Short mmCIF file of C-alpha atoms in Angstrom, two decimals:
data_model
loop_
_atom_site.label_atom_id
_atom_site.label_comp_id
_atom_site.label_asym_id
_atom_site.label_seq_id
_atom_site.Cartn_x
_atom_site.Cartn_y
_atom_site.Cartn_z
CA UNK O 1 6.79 -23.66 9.15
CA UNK O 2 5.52 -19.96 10.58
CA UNK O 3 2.93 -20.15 12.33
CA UNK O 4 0.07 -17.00 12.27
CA UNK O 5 -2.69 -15.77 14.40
CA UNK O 6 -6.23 -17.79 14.50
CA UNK O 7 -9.40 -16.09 15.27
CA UNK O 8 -11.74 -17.59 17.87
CA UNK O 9 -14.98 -19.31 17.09
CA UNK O 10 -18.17 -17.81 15.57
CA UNK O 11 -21.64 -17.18 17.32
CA UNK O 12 -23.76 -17.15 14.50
CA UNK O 13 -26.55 -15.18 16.90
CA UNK O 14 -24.34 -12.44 17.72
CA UNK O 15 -23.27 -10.81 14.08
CA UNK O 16 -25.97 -11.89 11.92
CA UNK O 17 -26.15 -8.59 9.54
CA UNK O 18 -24.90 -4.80 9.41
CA UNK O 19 -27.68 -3.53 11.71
CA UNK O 20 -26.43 -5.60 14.61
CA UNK O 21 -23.02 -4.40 13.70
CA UNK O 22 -23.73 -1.28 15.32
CA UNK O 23 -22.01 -1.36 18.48
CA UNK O 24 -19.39 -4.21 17.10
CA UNK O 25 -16.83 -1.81 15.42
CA UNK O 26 -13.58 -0.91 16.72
CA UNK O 27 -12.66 2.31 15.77
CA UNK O 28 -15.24 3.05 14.16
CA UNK O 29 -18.19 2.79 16.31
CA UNK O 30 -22.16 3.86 15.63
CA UNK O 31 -23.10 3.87 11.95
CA UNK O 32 -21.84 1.18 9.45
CA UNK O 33 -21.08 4.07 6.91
CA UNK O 34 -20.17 7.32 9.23
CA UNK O 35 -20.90 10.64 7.41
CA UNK O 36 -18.01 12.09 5.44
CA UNK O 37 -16.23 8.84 5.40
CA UNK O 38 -13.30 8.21 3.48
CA UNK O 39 -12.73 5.68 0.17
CA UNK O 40 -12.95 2.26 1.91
CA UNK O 41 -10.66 -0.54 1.25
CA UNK O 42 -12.07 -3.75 2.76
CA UNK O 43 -10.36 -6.98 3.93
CA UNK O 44 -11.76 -9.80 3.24
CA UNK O 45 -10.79 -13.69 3.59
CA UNK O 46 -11.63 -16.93 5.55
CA UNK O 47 -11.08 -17.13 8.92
CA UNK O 48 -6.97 -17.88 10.15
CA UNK O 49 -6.10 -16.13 6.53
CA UNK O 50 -3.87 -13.68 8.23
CA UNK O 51 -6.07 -10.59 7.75
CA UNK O 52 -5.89 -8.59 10.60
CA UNK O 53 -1.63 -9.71 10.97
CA UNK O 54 -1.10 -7.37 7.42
CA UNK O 55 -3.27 -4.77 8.63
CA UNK O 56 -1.23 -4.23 12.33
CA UNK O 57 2.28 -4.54 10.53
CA UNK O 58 1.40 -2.33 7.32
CA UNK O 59 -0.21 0.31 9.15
CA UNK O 60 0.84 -0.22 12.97
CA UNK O 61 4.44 -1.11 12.72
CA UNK O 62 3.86 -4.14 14.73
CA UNK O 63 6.51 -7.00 13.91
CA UNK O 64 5.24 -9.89 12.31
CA UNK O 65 6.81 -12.17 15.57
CA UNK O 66 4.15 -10.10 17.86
CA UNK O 67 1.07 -11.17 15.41
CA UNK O 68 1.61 -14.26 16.77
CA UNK O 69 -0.36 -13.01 19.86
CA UNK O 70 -2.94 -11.22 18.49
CA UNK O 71 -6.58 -12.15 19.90
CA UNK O 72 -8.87 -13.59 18.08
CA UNK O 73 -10.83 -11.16 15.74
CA UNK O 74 -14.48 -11.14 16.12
CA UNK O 75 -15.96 -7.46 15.31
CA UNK O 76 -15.31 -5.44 12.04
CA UNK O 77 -12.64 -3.25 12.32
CA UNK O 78 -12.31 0.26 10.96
CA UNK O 79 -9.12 1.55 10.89
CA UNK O 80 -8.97 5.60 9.36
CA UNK O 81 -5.55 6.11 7.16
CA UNK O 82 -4.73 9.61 7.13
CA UNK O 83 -1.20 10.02 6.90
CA UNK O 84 -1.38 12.80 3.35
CA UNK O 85 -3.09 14.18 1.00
CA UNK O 86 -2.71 11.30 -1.42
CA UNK O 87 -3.11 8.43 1.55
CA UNK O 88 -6.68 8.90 2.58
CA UNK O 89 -8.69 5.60 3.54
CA UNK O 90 -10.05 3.64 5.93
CA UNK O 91 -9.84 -0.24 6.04
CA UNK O 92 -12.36 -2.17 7.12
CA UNK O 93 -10.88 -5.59 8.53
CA UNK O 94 -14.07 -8.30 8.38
CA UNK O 95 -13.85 -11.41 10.05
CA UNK O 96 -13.80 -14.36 8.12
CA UNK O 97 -16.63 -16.01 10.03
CA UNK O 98 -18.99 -13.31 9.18
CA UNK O 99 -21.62 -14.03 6.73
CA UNK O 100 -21.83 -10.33 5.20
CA UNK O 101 -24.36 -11.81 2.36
CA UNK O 102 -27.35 -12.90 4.32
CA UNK O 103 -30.49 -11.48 3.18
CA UNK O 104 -30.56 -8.78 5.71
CA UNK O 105 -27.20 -7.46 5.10
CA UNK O 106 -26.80 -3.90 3.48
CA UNK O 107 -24.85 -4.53 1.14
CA UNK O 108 -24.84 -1.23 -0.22
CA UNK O 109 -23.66 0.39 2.61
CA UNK O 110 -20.86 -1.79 2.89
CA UNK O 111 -19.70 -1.70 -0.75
CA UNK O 112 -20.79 2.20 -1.17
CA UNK O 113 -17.87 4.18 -1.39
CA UNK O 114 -15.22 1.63 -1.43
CA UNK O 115 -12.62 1.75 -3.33
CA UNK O 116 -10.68 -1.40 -3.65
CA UNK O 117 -11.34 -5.09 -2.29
CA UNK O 118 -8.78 -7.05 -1.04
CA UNK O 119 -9.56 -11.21 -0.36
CA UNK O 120 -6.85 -12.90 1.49
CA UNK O 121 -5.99 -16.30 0.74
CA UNK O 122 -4.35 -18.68 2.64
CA UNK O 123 -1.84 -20.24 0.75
CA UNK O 124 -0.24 -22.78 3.16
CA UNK O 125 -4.23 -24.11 3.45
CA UNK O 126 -6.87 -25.57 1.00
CA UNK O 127 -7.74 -22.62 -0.78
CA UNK O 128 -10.92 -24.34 -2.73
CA UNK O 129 -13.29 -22.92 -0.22
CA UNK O 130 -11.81 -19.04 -0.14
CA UNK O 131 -11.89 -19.67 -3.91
CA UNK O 132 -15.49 -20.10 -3.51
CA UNK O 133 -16.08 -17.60 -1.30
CA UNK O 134 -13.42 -15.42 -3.55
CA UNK O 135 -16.41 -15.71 -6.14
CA UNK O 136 -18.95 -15.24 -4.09
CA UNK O 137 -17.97 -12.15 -2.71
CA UNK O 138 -16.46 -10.32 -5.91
CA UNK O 139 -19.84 -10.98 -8.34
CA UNK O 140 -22.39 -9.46 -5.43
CA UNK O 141 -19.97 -7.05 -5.07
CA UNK O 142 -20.10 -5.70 -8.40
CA UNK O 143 -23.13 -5.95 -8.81
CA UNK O 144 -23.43 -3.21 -5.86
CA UNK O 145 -20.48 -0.87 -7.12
CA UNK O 146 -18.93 -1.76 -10.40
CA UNK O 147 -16.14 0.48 -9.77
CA UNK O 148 -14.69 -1.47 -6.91
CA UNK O 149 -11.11 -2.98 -7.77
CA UNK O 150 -10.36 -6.20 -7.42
CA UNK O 151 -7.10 -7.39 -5.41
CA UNK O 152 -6.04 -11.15 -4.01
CA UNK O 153 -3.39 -11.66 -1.57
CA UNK O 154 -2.07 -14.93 -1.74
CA UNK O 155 -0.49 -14.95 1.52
CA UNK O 156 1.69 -16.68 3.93
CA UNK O 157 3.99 -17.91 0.65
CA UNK O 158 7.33 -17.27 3.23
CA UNK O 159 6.76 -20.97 4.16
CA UNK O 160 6.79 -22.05 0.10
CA UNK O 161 9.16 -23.12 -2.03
CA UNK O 162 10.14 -21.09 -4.93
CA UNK O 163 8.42 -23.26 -7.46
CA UNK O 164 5.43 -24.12 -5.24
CA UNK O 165 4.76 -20.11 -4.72
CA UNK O 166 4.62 -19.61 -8.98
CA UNK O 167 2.44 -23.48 -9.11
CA UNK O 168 -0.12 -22.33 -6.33
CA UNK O 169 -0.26 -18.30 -7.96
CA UNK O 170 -0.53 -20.09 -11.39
CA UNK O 171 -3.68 -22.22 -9.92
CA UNK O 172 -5.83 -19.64 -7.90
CA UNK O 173 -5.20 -17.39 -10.69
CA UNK O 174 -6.83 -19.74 -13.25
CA UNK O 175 -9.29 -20.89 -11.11
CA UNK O 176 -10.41 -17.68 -10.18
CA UNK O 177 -10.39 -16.09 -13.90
CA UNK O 178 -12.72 -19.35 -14.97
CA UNK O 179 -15.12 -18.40 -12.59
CA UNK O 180 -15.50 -14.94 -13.37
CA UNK O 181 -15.72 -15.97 -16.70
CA UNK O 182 -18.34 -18.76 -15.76
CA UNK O 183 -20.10 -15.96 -14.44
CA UNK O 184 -19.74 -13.59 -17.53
CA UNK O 185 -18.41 -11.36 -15.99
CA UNK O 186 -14.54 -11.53 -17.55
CA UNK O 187 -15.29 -8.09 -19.42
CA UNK O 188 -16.24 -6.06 -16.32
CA UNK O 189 -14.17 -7.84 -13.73
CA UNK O 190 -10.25 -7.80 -13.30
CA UNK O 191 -8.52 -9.33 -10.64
CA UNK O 192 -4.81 -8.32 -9.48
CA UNK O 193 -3.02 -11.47 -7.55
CA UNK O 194 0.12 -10.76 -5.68
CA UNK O 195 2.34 -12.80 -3.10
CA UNK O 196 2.48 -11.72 -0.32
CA UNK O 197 4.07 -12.45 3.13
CA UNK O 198 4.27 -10.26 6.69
CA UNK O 199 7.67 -11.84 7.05
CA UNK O 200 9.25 -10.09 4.00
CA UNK O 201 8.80 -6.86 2.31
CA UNK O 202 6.15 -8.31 -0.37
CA UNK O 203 2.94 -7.22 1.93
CA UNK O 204 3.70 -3.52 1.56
CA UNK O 205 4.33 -4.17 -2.59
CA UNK O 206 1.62 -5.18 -2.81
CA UNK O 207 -0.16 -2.65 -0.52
CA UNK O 208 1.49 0.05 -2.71
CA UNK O 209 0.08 -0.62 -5.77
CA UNK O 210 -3.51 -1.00 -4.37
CA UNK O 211 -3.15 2.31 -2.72
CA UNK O 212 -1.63 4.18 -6.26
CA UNK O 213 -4.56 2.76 -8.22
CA UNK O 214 -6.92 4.50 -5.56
CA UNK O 215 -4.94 8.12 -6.21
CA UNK O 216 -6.34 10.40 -8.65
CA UNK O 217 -2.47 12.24 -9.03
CA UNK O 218 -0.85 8.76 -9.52
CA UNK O 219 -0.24 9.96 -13.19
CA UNK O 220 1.21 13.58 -12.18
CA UNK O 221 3.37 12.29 -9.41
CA UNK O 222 4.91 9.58 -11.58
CA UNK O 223 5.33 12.17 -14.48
CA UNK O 224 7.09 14.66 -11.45
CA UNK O 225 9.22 11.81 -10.84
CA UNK O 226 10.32 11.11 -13.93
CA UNK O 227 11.20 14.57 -14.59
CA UNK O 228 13.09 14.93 -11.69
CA UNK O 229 15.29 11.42 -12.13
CA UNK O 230 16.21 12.39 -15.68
CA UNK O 231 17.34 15.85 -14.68
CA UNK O 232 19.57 14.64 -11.52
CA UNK O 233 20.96 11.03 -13.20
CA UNK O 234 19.32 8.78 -10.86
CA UNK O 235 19.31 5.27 -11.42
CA UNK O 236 15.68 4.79 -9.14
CA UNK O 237 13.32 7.38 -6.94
CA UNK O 238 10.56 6.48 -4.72
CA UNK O 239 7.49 8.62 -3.24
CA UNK O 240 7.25 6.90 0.23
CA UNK O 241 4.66 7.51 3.07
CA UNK O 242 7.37 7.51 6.01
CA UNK O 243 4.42 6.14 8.28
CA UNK O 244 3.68 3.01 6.66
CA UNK O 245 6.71 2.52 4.35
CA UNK O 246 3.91 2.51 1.02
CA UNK O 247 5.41 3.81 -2.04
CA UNK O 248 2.95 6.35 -3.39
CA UNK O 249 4.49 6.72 -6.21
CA UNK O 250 7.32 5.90 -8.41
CA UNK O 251 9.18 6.61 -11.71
CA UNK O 252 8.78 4.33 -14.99
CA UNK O 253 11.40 2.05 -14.67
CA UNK O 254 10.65 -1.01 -13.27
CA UNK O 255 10.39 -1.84 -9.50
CA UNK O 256 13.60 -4.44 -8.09
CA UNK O 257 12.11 -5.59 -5.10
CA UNK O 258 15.70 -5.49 -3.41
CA UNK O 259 16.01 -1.99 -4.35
CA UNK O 260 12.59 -1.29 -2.66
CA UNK O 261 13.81 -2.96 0.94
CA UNK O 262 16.78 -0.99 0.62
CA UNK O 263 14.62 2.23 0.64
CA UNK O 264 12.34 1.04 3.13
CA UNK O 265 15.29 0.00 5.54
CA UNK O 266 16.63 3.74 4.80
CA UNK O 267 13.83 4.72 6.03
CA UNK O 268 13.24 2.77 9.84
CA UNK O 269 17.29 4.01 9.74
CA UNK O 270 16.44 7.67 9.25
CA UNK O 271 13.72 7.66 11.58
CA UNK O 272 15.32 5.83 14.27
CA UNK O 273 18.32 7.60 14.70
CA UNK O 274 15.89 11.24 14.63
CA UNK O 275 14.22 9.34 17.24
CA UNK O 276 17.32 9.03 19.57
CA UNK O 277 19.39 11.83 18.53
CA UNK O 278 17.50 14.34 16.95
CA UNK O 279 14.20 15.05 19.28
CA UNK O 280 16.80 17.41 22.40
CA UNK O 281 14.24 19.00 24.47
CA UNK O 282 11.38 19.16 21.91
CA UNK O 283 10.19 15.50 22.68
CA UNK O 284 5.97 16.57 21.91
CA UNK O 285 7.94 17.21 17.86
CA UNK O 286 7.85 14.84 14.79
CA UNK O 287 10.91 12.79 14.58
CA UNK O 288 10.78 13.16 10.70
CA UNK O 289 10.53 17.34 9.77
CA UNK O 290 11.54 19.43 6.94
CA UNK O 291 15.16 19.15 8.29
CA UNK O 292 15.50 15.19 7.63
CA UNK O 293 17.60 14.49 5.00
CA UNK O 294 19.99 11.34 4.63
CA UNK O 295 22.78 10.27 2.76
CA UNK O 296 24.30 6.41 2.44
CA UNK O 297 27.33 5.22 0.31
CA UNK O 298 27.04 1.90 -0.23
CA UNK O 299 30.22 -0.71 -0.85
CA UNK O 300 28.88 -1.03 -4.37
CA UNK O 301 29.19 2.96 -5.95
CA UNK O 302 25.77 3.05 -5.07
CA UNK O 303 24.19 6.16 -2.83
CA UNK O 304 20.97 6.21 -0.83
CA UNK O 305 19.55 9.65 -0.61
CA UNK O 306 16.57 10.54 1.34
CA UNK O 307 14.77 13.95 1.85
CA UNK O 308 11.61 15.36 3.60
CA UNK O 309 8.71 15.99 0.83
CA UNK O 310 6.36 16.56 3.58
CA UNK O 311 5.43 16.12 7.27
CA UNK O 312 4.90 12.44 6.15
CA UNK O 313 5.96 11.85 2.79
CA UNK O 314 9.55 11.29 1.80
CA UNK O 315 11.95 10.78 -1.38
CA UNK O 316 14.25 7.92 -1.43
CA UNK O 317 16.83 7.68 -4.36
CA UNK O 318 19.16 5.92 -5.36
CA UNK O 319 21.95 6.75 -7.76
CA UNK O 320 25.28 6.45 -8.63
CA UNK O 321 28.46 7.73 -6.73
CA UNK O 322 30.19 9.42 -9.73
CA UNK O 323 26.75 11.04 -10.53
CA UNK O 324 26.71 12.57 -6.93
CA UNK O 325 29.71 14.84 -7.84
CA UNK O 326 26.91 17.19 -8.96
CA UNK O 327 25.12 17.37 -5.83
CA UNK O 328 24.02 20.82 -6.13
CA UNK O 329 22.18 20.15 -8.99
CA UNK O 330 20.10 17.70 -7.14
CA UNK O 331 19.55 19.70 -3.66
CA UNK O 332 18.19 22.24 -6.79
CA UNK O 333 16.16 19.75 -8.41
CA UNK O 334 14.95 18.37 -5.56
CA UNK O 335 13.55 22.07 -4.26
CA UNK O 336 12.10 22.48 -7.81
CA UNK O 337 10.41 18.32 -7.35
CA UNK O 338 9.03 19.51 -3.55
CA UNK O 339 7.40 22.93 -4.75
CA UNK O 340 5.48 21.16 -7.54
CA UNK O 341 4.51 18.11 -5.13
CA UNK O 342 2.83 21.17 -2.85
CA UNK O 343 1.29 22.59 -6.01
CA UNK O 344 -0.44 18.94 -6.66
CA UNK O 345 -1.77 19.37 -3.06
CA UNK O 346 -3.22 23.09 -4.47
CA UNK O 347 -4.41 21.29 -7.56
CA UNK O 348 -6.61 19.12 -5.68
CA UNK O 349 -8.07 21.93 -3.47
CA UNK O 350 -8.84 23.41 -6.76
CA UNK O 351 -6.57 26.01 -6.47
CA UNK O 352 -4.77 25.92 -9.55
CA UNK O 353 -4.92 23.89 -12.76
CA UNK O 354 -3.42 20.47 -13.26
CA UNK O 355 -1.61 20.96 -16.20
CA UNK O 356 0.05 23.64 -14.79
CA UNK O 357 2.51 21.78 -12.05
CA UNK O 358 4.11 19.82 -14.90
CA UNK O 359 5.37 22.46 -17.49
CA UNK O 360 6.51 24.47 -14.68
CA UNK O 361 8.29 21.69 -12.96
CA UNK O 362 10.03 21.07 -16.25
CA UNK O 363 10.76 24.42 -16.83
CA UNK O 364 12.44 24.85 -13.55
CA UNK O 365 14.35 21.04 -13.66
CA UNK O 366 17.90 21.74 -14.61
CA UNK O 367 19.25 19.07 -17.45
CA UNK O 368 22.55 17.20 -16.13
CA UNK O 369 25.62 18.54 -15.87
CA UNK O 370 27.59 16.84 -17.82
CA UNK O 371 31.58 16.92 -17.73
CA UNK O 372 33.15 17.98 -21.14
CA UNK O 373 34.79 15.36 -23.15
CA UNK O 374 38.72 15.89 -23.23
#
């Protein structure tokens, strides 16, 4: 059984309410809500749920061994996310001890301006009580900001069995929908539950798709995407942030969760051999620049194909060998699929119109070239 990082004990004196969090944030420091803040995505859980072991290994590249050591979490921790244009957040890591609803809590600030709510449960431990608390925290948060979504994280399900991950996500998903609905509040209420582990690639699955509900351009980049994989016959394309290994977007076909850790393992690949061969002199440079570009031929017919979007964002593909014969018409397609990812950028400093990016993406996408029949 894995074991996981366990925060320290609770003086109920010392972090009563949000005023007396003043000086308690990490990160963050002086106001609760800082002035020009970004959308907030809060973490939320009992205490020794594994909360603050996702948020060092999704967004700090620490390996999930070294979250073994990781003092005990006592303060509220702000951590800013500002690796693009589309990845722009801060997460707000509470400890599980806290009681965030007494009277004297501001609720409002806390749950003003957030965009997405993620409760971790333990699900290696009796999860009646973060059930409860599950409840608890999702009806007063609505009833603050009704726009908030809704995410669970059934974690820690490396140490599960097959069947006993689908019997315990069957059970806290039930539970959980019959109290919202106890509550009446199934209309306005939905909650997304995922599996997730630090010890596998499931944590940053499920990290992507509560980022891509929180992006306004979800719906143009997949559209860009699909575009682009039906003009260059590839089998599967991914919009990764490089930084944290979070798909930002995707095209429509579904997502094979092997085919996803192949990309992200392209990716540590990429960057670590830019790291040790690619840097020379110029060590203050990015290891990742308009320059990186990779190509892997796997044993199966199967090519890997990355290239730079941007200083942080990267396309991973993955297609078929005979279909790379025409790898021109990629590189092309590609240049077209980069220009109109910059033009999204200009569309959201209201520079030019939305609709435009699309039509003149597809006007530019070459179809396949297709051989001609004997």
């Amino acid at each position: 059984m894995t074991s996981y990082d366990e925060e320290g004990e609770y003086n109920e004196g010392e972090y009563g309410s949000v005023p007396k969090y003043g000086n308690q944030f990490e990160g963050g420091g002086g106001d609760v809500v800082p002035e020009g803040e970004k959308t907030k995505i809060l973490l939320m859980g009992l205490r020794r749920s594994g909360k603050s072991s996702i948020q060092k290994v999704v967004f700090h590249k620490m390996s999930p061994n070294e979250t073994l050591f990781l003092e005990s979490t006592n303060k509220v921790q702000k951590d800013d996310i500002s690796n693009s244009s589309f990845v722009q957040f801060s997460i707000w890591d509470f400890p599980g001890q806290i009681d965030f609803f007494d009277p004297t809590f501001e609720k409002e600030s806390l749950f003003g301006n957030c965009g997405a709510l993620i409760f971790v449960i333990d699900a290696q431990d009796d999860y009646l009580e973060a059930l409860s608390k599950l409840h608890d925290t999702v009806t007063k948060a609505y009833q603050v900001n009704p726009n908030i979504r809704f995410e669970v994280f059934i974690h820690k399900v490396d140490g599960l069995s097959d069947d006993t991950k689908m019997e315990t996500q069957r059970d806290i998903h039930q539970r959980a929908n019959d109290d919202i609905i106890e509550s009446g509040l199934e209309q306005q209420v939905n909650l997304s539950f995922y599996l997730t582990s630090i010890y596998d690639h499931s944590i940053f699955e499920a990290f992507s798709k509560v980022v891509q509900k929180l992006i306004p351009q979800l719906a143009t980049l997949e559209n860009l995407i699909n575009i682009f994989v039906s003009n260059s016959q590839i089998e599967k394309a991914f919009l990764f942030d490089v930084v944290s290994k979070i798909y930002v977007a995707t095209d429509s076909t579904p997502v094979d969760m092997q085919t996803y850790e192949l990309c992200c393992d392209m990716i540590d690949v990429v960057i670590d051999v830019s790291c040790i061969y690619g840097l020379g002199d110029e060590m203050d440079s990015s290891a990742f620049d308009e320059e990186s570009a990779s190509v892997i031929k796997l044993n199966n017919s199967t090519i890997l194909l990355l290239k730079e979007v941007s200083k942080v964002l990267a396309l991973v593909c993955i297609m078929r060998e005979e279909n790379y014969q025409h790898s021109g018409l990629v590189q092309y397609n590609f240049k077209c699929f980069r220009d109109a990812i910059e033009d999204v950028f200009a569309v959201r400093a209201g520079r030019i119109q939305g609709g435009q990016v699309i039509r003149q993406f597809n006007d530019k996408a070459l179809a396949p070239v297709r051989e001609e029949e004997e």
